[in-house]
Amino acid sequence: GENVEQHPSTLSVQEGDSAVIKCTYSDSASNYFPWYKQELGKRPQLIIDIRSNVGEKKDQRIAVTLNKTAKHFSLHITETQPEDSAVYFCAASTGGGNKLTFGTGTQLKVEL
Amino acid sequence: DTEVTQTPKHLVMGMTNKKSLKCEQHMGHRAMYWYKQKAKKPPELMFVYSYEKLSINESVPSRFSPECPNSSLLNLHLHALQPEDSALYLCASRGSGQGQETQYFGPGTRLLVL
């Protein structure tokens, strides 16, 4: 089955800096890659996703890149703010989102 | 309505109790999910319902029993749970068809088994 590895497990940045979180997946048939943000005690919320026919997608301060050849995808957050502090999970799916395999999560801390 | 709702928010139960968790969505989604999440870990898939039929059971112990009474509702019946079953139980739903890959999560039920 699919296996998703996520790094780093913790990331501490200064406010205004950029943050990058990387994931690799094992199944070359994976075609959908969402990123979820989960604040303490809250539900996971989709922040951005990318499909396998696209190499990059941007939404304001957030971007995701996908390298299908290398089977890895990354989340980029620019101009980080304290409210970006949360756990971020990447995921991959072969069935168009029906069954997600999650990465192990990255605890992002944005310090003032 | 773009939300998935779950009740109760918190639940404490003994190992001999029977209780149920409820999930509801009114987005017309035809796929609904139960996940279990332990602290500092990713959500772990338990069950998937597609068009009100169970399509995936991730080898979950029989003390967890899912039910999908209609396209908007999903229940998880709990019986004879163990303390290690204490976790956050998340429900999610997803539309069907092209471009509807996103799973939307409910706020979860925090379960404590004593």
XYZ file of C-alpha atoms in Angstrom:
226
model
C 0.000 0.000 0.000
C 0.867 3.680 -0.080
C 3.436 5.033 2.361
C 3.943 8.760 2.991
C 6.966 10.144 4.814
C 6.969 13.717 6.123
C 9.848 15.918 7.310
C 10.666 17.665 9.520
C 8.597 16.535 12.500
C 9.060 19.932 14.157
C 9.888 23.282 12.613
C 10.495 26.544 14.387
C 10.745 29.796 12.411
C 10.757 33.492 13.156
C 7.728 35.528 12.191
C 8.093 36.711 8.604
C 10.385 33.860 7.576
C 9.422 31.093 5.174
C 8.629 27.517 6.167
C 8.987 24.424 3.993
C 7.614 20.971 4.764
C 8.449 18.004 2.553
C 6.682 14.716 1.870
C 7.556 11.683 -0.197
C 5.160 8.979 -1.334
C 5.686 5.440 -2.543
C 2.836 4.666 -4.946
C 3.371 6.148 -8.392
C -0.386 5.811 -9.021
C -1.144 8.500 -6.405
C -2.954 11.371 -8.078
C -4.224 13.676 -5.339
C -2.166 15.399 -2.627
C -3.906 17.533 0.026
C -2.362 19.438 2.921
C -4.265 19.811 6.181
C -3.646 22.206 9.051
C -4.739 21.168 12.525
C -4.692 23.649 15.370
C -4.662 22.338 18.923
C -8.030 20.830 19.804
C -9.500 21.564 16.378
C -10.413 19.621 13.267
C -7.984 19.110 10.361
C -8.705 21.771 7.733
C -7.676 21.617 4.107
C -5.359 24.511 3.254
C -4.282 23.554 -0.256
C -4.244 20.547 -2.543
C -2.700 19.551 -5.844
C -3.533 17.006 -8.487
C -1.011 14.941 -10.384
C -1.504 16.829 -13.642
C -0.190 20.055 -12.081
C 3.352 20.870 -10.915
C 2.671 23.858 -8.687
C -0.262 25.620 -7.078
C -0.372 28.865 -5.120
C -2.907 30.471 -2.812
C -1.717 33.763 -1.320
C 1.111 32.902 1.135
C 0.812 29.151 0.603
C 2.161 27.097 -2.291
C 2.534 23.418 -3.025
C 4.935 21.851 -5.513
C 4.790 18.317 -6.876
C 7.594 16.332 -8.477
C 6.017 13.155 -9.853
C 9.310 11.721 -11.075
C 10.889 11.931 -7.645
C 7.564 11.205 -5.898
C 7.742 14.119 -3.548
C 5.681 17.202 -2.813
C 6.294 20.196 -0.604
C 4.369 22.889 1.229
C 5.789 26.403 1.226
C 4.502 29.100 3.569
C 5.905 32.597 3.083
C 5.788 35.549 5.494
C 4.817 33.282 8.375
C 2.575 34.645 11.116
C 1.916 33.381 14.664
C -1.483 32.089 13.545
C 0.320 29.700 11.173
C 1.462 27.753 14.260
C -0.196 24.337 14.054
C 0.394 20.729 13.003
C 0.477 20.245 9.240
C -0.303 16.891 7.629
C 0.383 15.953 4.035
C -1.544 13.123 2.416
C -1.636 11.136 -0.798
C -4.423 9.272 -2.533
C -4.577 6.914 -5.504
C -8.351 6.953 -5.716
C -9.010 10.631 -6.252
C -9.330 11.349 -2.552
C -11.348 8.311 -1.487
C -8.647 6.876 0.767
C -6.006 9.233 2.126
C -2.641 8.068 3.452
C -1.349 10.712 5.829
C 2.183 11.723 6.644
C 3.241 11.759 10.295
C 2.767 15.504 10.706
C 4.933 18.590 11.224
C 4.552 20.806 14.284
C 5.190 24.340 13.017
C 5.916 27.020 15.568
C 6.151 30.641 14.470
C 7.955 32.720 17.044
C 7.633 36.464 17.507
C -24.156 24.460 4.690
C -20.503 23.492 4.279
C -19.962 21.873 7.636
C -19.711 18.434 9.093
C -21.101 18.305 12.612
C -20.454 15.722 15.310
C -22.076 14.953 18.649
C -21.214 14.710 21.434
C -18.086 16.854 21.720
C -16.833 14.889 24.705
C -17.708 11.440 25.986
C -16.556 9.518 29.035
C -17.566 5.872 29.232
C -16.782 2.787 31.204
C -15.595 -0.432 29.612
C -19.040 -2.039 29.967
C -21.023 0.871 28.544
C -22.693 1.176 25.151
C -22.637 4.575 23.508
C -22.959 6.081 20.031
C -21.220 8.876 18.171
C -23.148 10.832 15.582
C -22.022 12.665 12.453
C -24.118 14.765 10.086
C -23.515 16.631 6.839
C -25.860 18.458 4.495
C -23.513 19.015 1.566
C -24.983 16.182 -0.495
C -21.760 14.206 -0.077
C -22.075 10.484 -0.760
C -18.871 9.313 0.927
C -18.489 9.444 4.709
C -15.603 8.392 6.898
C -14.680 7.547 10.483
C -11.144 8.222 11.663
C -9.421 7.716 15.006
C -6.737 10.191 16.025
C -4.346 9.849 18.933
C -2.453 12.859 20.269
C 0.326 14.118 17.978
C -0.509 11.455 15.354
C -2.250 11.642 11.969
C -5.868 10.547 11.570
C -6.138 6.783 11.156
C -8.876 5.548 8.819
C -11.439 3.189 10.344
C -14.416 2.968 7.962
C -15.624 4.385 4.654
C -19.228 4.490 3.506
C -19.970 5.147 -0.149
C -23.595 5.723 -1.178
C -24.666 4.453 2.247
C -22.853 1.142 1.868
C -19.753 0.136 3.804
C -16.915 0.110 1.275
C -13.814 0.024 3.495
C -13.262 -1.495 6.951
C -9.658 -1.132 8.005
C -9.719 -4.279 10.138
C -11.346 -2.421 13.010
C -12.281 -4.490 16.121
C -15.947 -5.454 16.302
C -16.451 -3.362 19.444
C -16.745 -0.474 16.936
C -19.845 -0.783 14.766
C -20.594 1.791 12.067
C -24.008 2.594 10.670
C -25.167 4.867 7.854
C -28.951 5.350 8.243
C -29.149 7.778 5.319
C -26.952 9.871 3.060
C -26.594 12.663 5.640
C -25.993 10.657 8.804
C -23.220 8.424 10.049
C -23.120 6.723 13.428
C -20.425 4.846 15.299
C -21.719 2.474 17.950
C -19.330 1.689 20.767
C -19.480 -1.341 23.060
C -17.039 -2.886 25.532
C -14.257 -0.472 24.682
C -10.777 -0.587 26.157
C -8.816 2.314 27.709
C -6.526 2.315 24.646
C -9.555 3.274 22.540
C -9.469 6.712 24.154
C -8.858 9.149 21.305
C -10.374 11.859 19.135
C -12.901 10.334 16.714
C -13.251 12.328 13.530
C -15.929 12.073 10.901
C -15.348 13.319 7.359
C -17.344 13.561 4.155
C -16.487 13.929 0.483
C -18.399 14.636 -2.686
C -18.335 12.197 -5.570
C -17.291 12.851 -9.105
C -14.540 14.751 -10.842
C -12.919 17.529 -8.834
C -14.524 16.487 -5.545
C -11.576 14.860 -3.859
C -11.549 16.994 -0.708
C -12.471 15.355 2.564
C -14.102 17.745 5.014
C -13.649 16.909 8.673
C -16.009 17.393 11.571
C -14.772 18.808 14.911
C -14.496 15.343 16.441
C -15.667 13.599 19.584
C -13.065 13.332 22.316
C -13.585 9.928 23.919
C -12.217 8.796 27.248
C -12.635 5.147 28.251
C -12.191 4.435 31.940
